[in-house]
XYZ file of C-alpha atoms in Angstrom:
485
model
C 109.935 123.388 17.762
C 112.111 120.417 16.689
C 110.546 118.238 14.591
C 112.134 114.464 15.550
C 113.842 113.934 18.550
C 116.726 111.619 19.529
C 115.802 109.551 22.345
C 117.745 106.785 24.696
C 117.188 103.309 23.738
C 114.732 101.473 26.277
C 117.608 99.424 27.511
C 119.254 102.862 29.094
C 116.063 104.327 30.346
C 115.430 100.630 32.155
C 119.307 100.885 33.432
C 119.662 104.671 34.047
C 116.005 105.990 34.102
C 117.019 109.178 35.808
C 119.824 110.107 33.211
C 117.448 109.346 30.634
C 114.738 111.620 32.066
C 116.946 114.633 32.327
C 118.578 114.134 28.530
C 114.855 113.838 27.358
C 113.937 117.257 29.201
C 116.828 118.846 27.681
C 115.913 117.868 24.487
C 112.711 118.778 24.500
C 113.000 121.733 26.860
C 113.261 123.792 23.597
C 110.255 123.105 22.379
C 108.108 126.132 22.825
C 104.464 127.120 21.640
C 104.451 131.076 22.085
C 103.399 132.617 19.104
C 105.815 134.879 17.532
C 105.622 138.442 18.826
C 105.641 140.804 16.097
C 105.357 144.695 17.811
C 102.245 146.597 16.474
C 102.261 149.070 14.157
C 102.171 152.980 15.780
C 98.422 154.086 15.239
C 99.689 157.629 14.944
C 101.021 159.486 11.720
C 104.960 159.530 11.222
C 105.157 163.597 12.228
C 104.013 165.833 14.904
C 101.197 167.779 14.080
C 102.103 171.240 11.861
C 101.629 173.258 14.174
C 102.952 171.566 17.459
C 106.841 172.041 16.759
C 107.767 175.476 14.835
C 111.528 173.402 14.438
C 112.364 171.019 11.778
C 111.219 167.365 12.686
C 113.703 164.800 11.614
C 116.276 163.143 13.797
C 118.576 164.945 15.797
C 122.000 164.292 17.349
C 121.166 166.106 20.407
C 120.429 163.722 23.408
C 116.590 163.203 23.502
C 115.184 164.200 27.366
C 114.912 160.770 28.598
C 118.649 160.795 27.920
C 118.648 163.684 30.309
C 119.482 163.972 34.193
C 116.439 165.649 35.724
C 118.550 167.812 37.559
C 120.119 168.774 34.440
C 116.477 170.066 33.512
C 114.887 171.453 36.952
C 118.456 173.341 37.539
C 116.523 175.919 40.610
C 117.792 174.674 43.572
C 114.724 175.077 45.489
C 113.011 172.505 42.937
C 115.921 170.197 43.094
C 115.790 170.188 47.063
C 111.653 169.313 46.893
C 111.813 167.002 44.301
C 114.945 165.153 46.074
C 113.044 164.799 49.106
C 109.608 163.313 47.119
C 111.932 160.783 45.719
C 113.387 159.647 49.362
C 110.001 159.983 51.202
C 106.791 159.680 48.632
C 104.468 156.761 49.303
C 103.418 156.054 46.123
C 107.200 155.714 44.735
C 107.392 153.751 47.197
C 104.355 151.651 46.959
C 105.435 151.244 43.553
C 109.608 150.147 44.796
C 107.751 147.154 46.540
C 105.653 146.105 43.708
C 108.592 145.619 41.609
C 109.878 143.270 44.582
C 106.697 141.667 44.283
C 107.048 140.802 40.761
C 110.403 140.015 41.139
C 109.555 136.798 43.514
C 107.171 136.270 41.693
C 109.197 135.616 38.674
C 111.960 133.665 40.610
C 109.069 131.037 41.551
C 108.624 130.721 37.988
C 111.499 130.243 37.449
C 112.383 127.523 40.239
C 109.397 125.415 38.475
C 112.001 124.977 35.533
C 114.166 122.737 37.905
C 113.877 120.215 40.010
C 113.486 120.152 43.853
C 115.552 118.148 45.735
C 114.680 117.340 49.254
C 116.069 115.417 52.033
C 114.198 113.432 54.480
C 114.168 111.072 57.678
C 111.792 109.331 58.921
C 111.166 105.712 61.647
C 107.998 103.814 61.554
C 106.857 102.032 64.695
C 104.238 99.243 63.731
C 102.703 96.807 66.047
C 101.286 93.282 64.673
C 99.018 92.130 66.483
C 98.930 88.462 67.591
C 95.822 87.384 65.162
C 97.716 87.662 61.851
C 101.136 86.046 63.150
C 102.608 83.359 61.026
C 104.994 82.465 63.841
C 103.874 79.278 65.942
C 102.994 79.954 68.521
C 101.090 82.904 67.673
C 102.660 86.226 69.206
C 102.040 89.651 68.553
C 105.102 91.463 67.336
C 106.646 95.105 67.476
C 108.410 96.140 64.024
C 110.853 99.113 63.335
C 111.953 100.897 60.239
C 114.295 103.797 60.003
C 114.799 105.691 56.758
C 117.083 108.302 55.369
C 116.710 109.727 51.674
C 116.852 112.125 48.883
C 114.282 112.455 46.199
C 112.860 114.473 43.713
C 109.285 115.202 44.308
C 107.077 115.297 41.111
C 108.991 117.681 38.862
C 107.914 118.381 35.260
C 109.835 118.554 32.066
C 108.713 121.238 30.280
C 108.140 119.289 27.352
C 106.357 121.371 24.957
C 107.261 124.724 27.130
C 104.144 125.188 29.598
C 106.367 126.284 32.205
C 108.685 127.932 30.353
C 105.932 130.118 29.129
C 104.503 130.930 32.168
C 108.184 131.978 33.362
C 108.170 134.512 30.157
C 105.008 135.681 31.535
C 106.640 136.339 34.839
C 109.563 137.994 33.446
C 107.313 139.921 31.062
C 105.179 141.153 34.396
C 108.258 142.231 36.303
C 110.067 144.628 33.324
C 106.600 145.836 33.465
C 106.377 146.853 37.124
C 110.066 148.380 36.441
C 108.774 150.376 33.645
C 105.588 151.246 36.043
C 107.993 152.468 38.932
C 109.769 154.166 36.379
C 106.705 155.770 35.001
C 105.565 156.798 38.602
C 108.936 158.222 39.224
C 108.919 160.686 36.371
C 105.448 161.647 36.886
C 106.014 162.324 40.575
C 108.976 164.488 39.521
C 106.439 166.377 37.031
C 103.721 167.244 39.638
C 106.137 168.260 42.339
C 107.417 170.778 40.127
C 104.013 171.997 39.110
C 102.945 172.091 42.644
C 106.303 174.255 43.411
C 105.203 176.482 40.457
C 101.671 176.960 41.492
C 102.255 178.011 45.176
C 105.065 180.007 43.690
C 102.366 181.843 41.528
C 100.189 181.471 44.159
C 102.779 183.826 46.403
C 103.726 185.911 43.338
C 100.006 186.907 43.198
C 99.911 187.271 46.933
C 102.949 190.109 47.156
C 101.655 191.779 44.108
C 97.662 192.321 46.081
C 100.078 193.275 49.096
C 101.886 196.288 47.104
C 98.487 197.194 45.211
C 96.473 196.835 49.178
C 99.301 199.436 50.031
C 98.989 201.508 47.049
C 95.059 201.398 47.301
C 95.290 202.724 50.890
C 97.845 205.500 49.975
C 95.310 206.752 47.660
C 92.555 206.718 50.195
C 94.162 208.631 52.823
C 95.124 211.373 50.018
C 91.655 211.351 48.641
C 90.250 211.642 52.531
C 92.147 214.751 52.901
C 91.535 216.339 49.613
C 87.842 215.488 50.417
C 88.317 217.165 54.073
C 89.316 220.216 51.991
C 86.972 220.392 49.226
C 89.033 219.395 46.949
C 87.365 215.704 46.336
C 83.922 214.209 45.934
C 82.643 211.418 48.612
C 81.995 209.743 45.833
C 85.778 209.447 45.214
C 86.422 208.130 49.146
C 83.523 205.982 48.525
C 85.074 204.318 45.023
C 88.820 204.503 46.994
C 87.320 202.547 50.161
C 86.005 199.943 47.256
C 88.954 199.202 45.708
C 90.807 199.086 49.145
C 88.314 196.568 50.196
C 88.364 194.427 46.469
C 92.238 194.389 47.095
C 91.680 192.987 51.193
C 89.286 189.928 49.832
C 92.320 189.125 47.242
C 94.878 189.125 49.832
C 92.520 186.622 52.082
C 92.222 184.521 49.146
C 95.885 184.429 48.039
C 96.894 183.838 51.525
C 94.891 181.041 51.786
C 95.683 179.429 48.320
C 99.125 179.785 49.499
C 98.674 177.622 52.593
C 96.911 174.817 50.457
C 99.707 175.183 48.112
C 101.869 174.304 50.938
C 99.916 171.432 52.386
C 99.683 169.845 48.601
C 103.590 170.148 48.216
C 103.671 168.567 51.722
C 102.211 165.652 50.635
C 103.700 165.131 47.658
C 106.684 165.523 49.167
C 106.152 162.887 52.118
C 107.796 165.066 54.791
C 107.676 168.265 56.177
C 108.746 171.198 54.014
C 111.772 173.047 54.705
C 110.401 176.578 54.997
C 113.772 178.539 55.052
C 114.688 177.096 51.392
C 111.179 178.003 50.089
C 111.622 181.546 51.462
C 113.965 182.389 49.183
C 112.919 180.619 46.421
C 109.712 181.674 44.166
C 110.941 184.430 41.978
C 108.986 183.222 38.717
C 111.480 185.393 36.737
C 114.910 183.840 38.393
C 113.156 180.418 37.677
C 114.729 178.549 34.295
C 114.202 175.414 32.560
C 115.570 173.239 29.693
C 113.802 175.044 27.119
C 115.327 173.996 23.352
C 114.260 170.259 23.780
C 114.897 168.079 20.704
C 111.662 166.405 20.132
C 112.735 164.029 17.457
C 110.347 161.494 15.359
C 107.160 160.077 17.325
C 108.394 156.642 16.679
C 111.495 158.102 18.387
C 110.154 159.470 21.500
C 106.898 157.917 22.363
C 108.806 153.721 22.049
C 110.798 155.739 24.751
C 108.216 156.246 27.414
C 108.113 154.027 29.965
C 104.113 153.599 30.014
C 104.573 152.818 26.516
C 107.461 150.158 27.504
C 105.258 149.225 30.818
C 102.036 148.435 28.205
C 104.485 146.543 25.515
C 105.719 143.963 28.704
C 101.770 143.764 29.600
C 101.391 142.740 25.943
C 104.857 139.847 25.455
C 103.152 139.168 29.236
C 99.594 137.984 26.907
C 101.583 136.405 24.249
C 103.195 133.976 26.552
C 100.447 132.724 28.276
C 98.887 131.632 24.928
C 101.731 129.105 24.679
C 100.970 127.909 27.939
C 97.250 127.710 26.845
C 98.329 126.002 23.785
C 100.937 123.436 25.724
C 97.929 122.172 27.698
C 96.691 119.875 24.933
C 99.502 118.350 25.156
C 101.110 115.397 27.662
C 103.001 116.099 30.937
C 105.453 114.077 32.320
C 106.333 114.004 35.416
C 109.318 112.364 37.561
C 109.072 111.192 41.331
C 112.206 109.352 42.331
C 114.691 108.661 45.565
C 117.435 107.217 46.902
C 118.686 106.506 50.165
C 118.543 104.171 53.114
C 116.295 101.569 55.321
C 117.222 99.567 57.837
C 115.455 97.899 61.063
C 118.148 99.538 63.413
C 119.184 103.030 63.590
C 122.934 101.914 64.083
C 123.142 100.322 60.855
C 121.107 102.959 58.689
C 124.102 103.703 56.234
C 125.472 99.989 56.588
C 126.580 98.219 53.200
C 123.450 96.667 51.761
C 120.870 99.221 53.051
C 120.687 101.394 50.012
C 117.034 101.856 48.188
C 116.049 103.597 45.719
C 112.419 104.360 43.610
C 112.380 106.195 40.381
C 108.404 106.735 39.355
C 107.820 108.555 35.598
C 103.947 109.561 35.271
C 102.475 110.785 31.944
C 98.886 112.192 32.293
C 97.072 113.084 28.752
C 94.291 115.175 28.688
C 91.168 113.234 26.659
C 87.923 115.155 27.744
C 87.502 117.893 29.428
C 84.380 119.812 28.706
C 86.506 122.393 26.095
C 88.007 123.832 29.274
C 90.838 124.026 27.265
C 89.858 125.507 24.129
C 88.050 128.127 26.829
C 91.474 128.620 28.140
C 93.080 129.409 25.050
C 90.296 131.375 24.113
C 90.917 133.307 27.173
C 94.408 133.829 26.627
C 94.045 135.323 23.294
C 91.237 137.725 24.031
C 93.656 138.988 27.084
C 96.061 139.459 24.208
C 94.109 140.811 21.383
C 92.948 143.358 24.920
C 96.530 143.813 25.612
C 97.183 144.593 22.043
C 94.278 147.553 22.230
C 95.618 148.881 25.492
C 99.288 149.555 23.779
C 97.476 151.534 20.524
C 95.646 152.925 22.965
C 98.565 153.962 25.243
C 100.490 155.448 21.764
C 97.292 157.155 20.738
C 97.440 158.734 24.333
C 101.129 159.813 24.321
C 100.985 161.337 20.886
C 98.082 163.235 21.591
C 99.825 164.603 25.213
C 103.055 165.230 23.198
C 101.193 167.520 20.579
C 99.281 169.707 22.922
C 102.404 170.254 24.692
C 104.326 171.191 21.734
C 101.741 173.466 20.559
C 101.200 174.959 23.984
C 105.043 175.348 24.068
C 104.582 177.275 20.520
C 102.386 179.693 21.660
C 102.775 180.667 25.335
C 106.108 181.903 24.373
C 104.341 184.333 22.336
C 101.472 185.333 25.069
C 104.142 185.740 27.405
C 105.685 188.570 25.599
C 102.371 190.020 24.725
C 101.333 190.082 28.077
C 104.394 192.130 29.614
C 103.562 194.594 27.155
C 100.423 194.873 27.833
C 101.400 195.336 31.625
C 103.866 198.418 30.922
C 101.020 199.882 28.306
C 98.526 199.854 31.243
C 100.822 201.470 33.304
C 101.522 204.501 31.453
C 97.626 204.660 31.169
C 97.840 204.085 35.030
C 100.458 207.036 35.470
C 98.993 209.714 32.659
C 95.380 208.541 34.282
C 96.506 209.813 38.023
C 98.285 212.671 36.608
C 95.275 213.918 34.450
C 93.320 213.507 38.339
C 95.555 215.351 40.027
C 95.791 218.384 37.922
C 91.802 217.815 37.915
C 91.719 217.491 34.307
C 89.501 214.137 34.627
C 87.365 212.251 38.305
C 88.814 209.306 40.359
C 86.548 207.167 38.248
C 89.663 206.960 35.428
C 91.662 206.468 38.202
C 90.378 203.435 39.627
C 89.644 201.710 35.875
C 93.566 202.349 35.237
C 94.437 200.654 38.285
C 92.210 197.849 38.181
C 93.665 197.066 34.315
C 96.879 197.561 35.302
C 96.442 195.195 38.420
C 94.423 192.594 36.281
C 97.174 192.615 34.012
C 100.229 191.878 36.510
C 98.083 189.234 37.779
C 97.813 187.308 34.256
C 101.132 187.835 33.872
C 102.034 186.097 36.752
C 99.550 183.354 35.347
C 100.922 183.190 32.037
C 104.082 183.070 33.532
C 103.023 179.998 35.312
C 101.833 178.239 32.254
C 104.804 178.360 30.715
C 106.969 176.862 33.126
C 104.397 174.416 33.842
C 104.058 173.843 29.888
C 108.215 172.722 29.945
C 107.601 170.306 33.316
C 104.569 168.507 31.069
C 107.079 168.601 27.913
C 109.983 167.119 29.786
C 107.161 164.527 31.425
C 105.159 163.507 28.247
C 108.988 163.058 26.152
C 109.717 160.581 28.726
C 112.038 162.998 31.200
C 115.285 160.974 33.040
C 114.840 160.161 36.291
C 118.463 159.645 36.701
């Protein structure tokens, strides 16, 4: 804030007031009272946890995922094809598109304050005297006539010790925010389409693996039906065969209708109808591949990167500036009114020579008492920044602690994944030597069915596990701040 000012002698401001107002307001347009914004410090230690990231953390030259196209991570083209279609037709993306040209007016209005308005007007004024206050002898009553044409400048403020100014930071502030919030909703809307693809893709998975086990099942029951019509097996053994047939028809019912919620979830994320002959071919967990070797980097790297983070950081500049318009309330306004133009008692000589008029009207208005409502404002404004300042930790706290579960859920599923195939083909050799050892009559059905249901427990966590892990790399590439690009 400048210190001493150079200002026009009195006999300019008496001979050019209007000049004079506008040099002063340049002057002194400078002038600002925002405190300095100094970023927090990150609330979070300088490393991922140790066991989040098995690879080295320091920086990396590889392009961090925000960097990323999203289609350069979800590279299935049935994904690409649903997630194109949320970003076209979603209402909340959308919601979010017009909130952004919300704050964008907003800011312009702001902005406009910072100049001044110039309006043109017109006007004729009819006045009748009436014959009792006539200082023509003899007394008559009288009919007058004015016309007027003119420009003027209605009561516009220089922003002398930067209230306005600040209050447009605050606007700008608001709007990057509501970008970074759009942004935000984008990536997050990306994130749970995919999941939602992945779940009714498990969901179906599970559904054509209780189909092949229902048909199994009743393969074995017809076989064990005739061996039991010759002798050969126990009713117990139809009775324990019907079972698992039945078990296997109350899975199917289930999966089928998981599937059709599936669908109706995707649907609405979506925001249009789902084309079903692109998700009939799509769904093969195993033919499904994402970006998996994601450079991670430093937290101070990745999490300054996420647009929440970004969105909470505007919220906070957003506080900060409305402290200096707090602050630039204790101070005078001045404000300018003038006009020039024409008056005349005839229309036809309106713009004649010797018509013109002009007003030029400077007010000043200092504040003396006011009850402290403007220490209360400031007050205000500084709790809603010390609460913006808590919502930002609080936002970094969040993002580092969403970042390190995913990590470590990344570390680890890898390794249940593998464990959990081979557990599938070890409980189907126990499946295939337990049927054998039945059919030579070496051991009952009972062995039979126990084999079967491990084995079929263990296909469907497979499928599960499988699951997990792809939905583990969508939460990765959301909580690192994935493009949207």
């Amino acid at each position: 804030m400048s210190e001493s000012l150079s200002l026009p002698s009195r006999n300019t401001v008496m001979t050019r007031p209007l000049l004079a107002a506008l040099a002063a307001a340049t002057l002194l347009s400078g002038c600002s009272l925002v405190p300095d914004y100094l970023r927090p410090d990150l609330p979070v230690p300088a490393l991922w946890p140790a066991g989040a990231d098995p690879a080295p953390q320091a920086k990396t030259d590889k392009p961090l995922l925000g960097d990323m196209a999203w289609k350069e991570f979800f590279t299935d083209a049935s994904l690409q094809h649903l997630i194109e279609q949320a970003l076209e037709n979603n209402r909340d993306l959308r919601v979010a598109a017009l909130n952004i040209e919300v704050a964008r007016a907003t800011y312009r209005v702001s902005e406009s304050d910072l100049f001044p308005h110039l309006d043109a007007g017109a006007s004729e004024t009819i006045q009748r005297n009436p014959r009792s206050i006539s200082s023509s002898v003899p007394k008559t009553a009288s009919t007058t006539r004015r016309f007027n044409a003119n420009l003027g400048i209605t009561s516009f403020e220089l922003d002398l010790f930067g209230r306005l100014s600040s209050l447009e930071e605050q606007s700008l502030e608001k709007y990057l925010a509501t970008e970074e919030a759009r942004t935000s909703t984008r990536i997050a809307l990306i994130a749970e389409v995919a999941n939602a693809a992945l779940t009714l893709f498990g969901d179906r998975a599970l559904l054509n693996l209780t189909n092949e086990t229902l048909g199994s099942r009743q393969a074995s029951l017809e076989l064990i039906e005739r061996s039991f019509q010759q002798g050969v097996s126990s009713q117990l053994d139809v009775a324990q065969a019907r079972t698992a047939v039945e078990t296997a028809r109350v899975n199917r019912s289930r999966y089928q209708r998981q599937v059709e919620q599936d669908k109706n979830a995707l649907t609405l994320l979506v925001g249009a109808p789902i084309d079903e002959t692109k998700l009939a071919t799509a769904g093969d967990l195993g033919g499904i591949h994402f970006v998996e070797d994601l450079p991670t980097g430093l937290p101070s790297e990745v999490l300054l990167r996420r647009p929440d983070i970004a969105q909470a950081e505007h919220a906070l500049k957003a506080a900060n500036a409305n402290i200096g318009a707090a602050r630039a309330a204790f101070f005078p306004t001045l404000s300018l009114t003038g006009s020039f133009g024409t008056t005349s008692t005839t229309l036809d000589t309106l713009f004649a020579a010797g018509t013109g008029a002009w007003a030029f009207a400077p007010q000043i208005t200092m504040p003396i008492f006011d009850a402290g409502k403007n220490f209360a404002n400031l007050d205000s404004a500084k709790a809603s920044r010390d609460i913006a300042i808590a919502q930002y930790e609080k936002s970094i706290q969040t993002a580092f602690s969403e970042v390190s579960n995913a990590l470590t859920a990344k570390s680890t599923l890898s390794e249940q994944m593998k464990s959990q195939s081979d557990l599938v083909a070890a409980t189907r050799d126990s499946y295939r030597l337990s049927r054998a050892r039945y059919e030579r009559g070496i051991d009952n059905y009972l062995s039979v069915l126990d084999s079967q249901r491990s084995l079929y427990g263990a296909e469907q966590d497979l499928i599960s596990v499988q699951v997990s892990r792809l939905s583990n790399l969508v939460t990765l590439y959301k909580v690192l701040g994935g493009g949207v690009s």
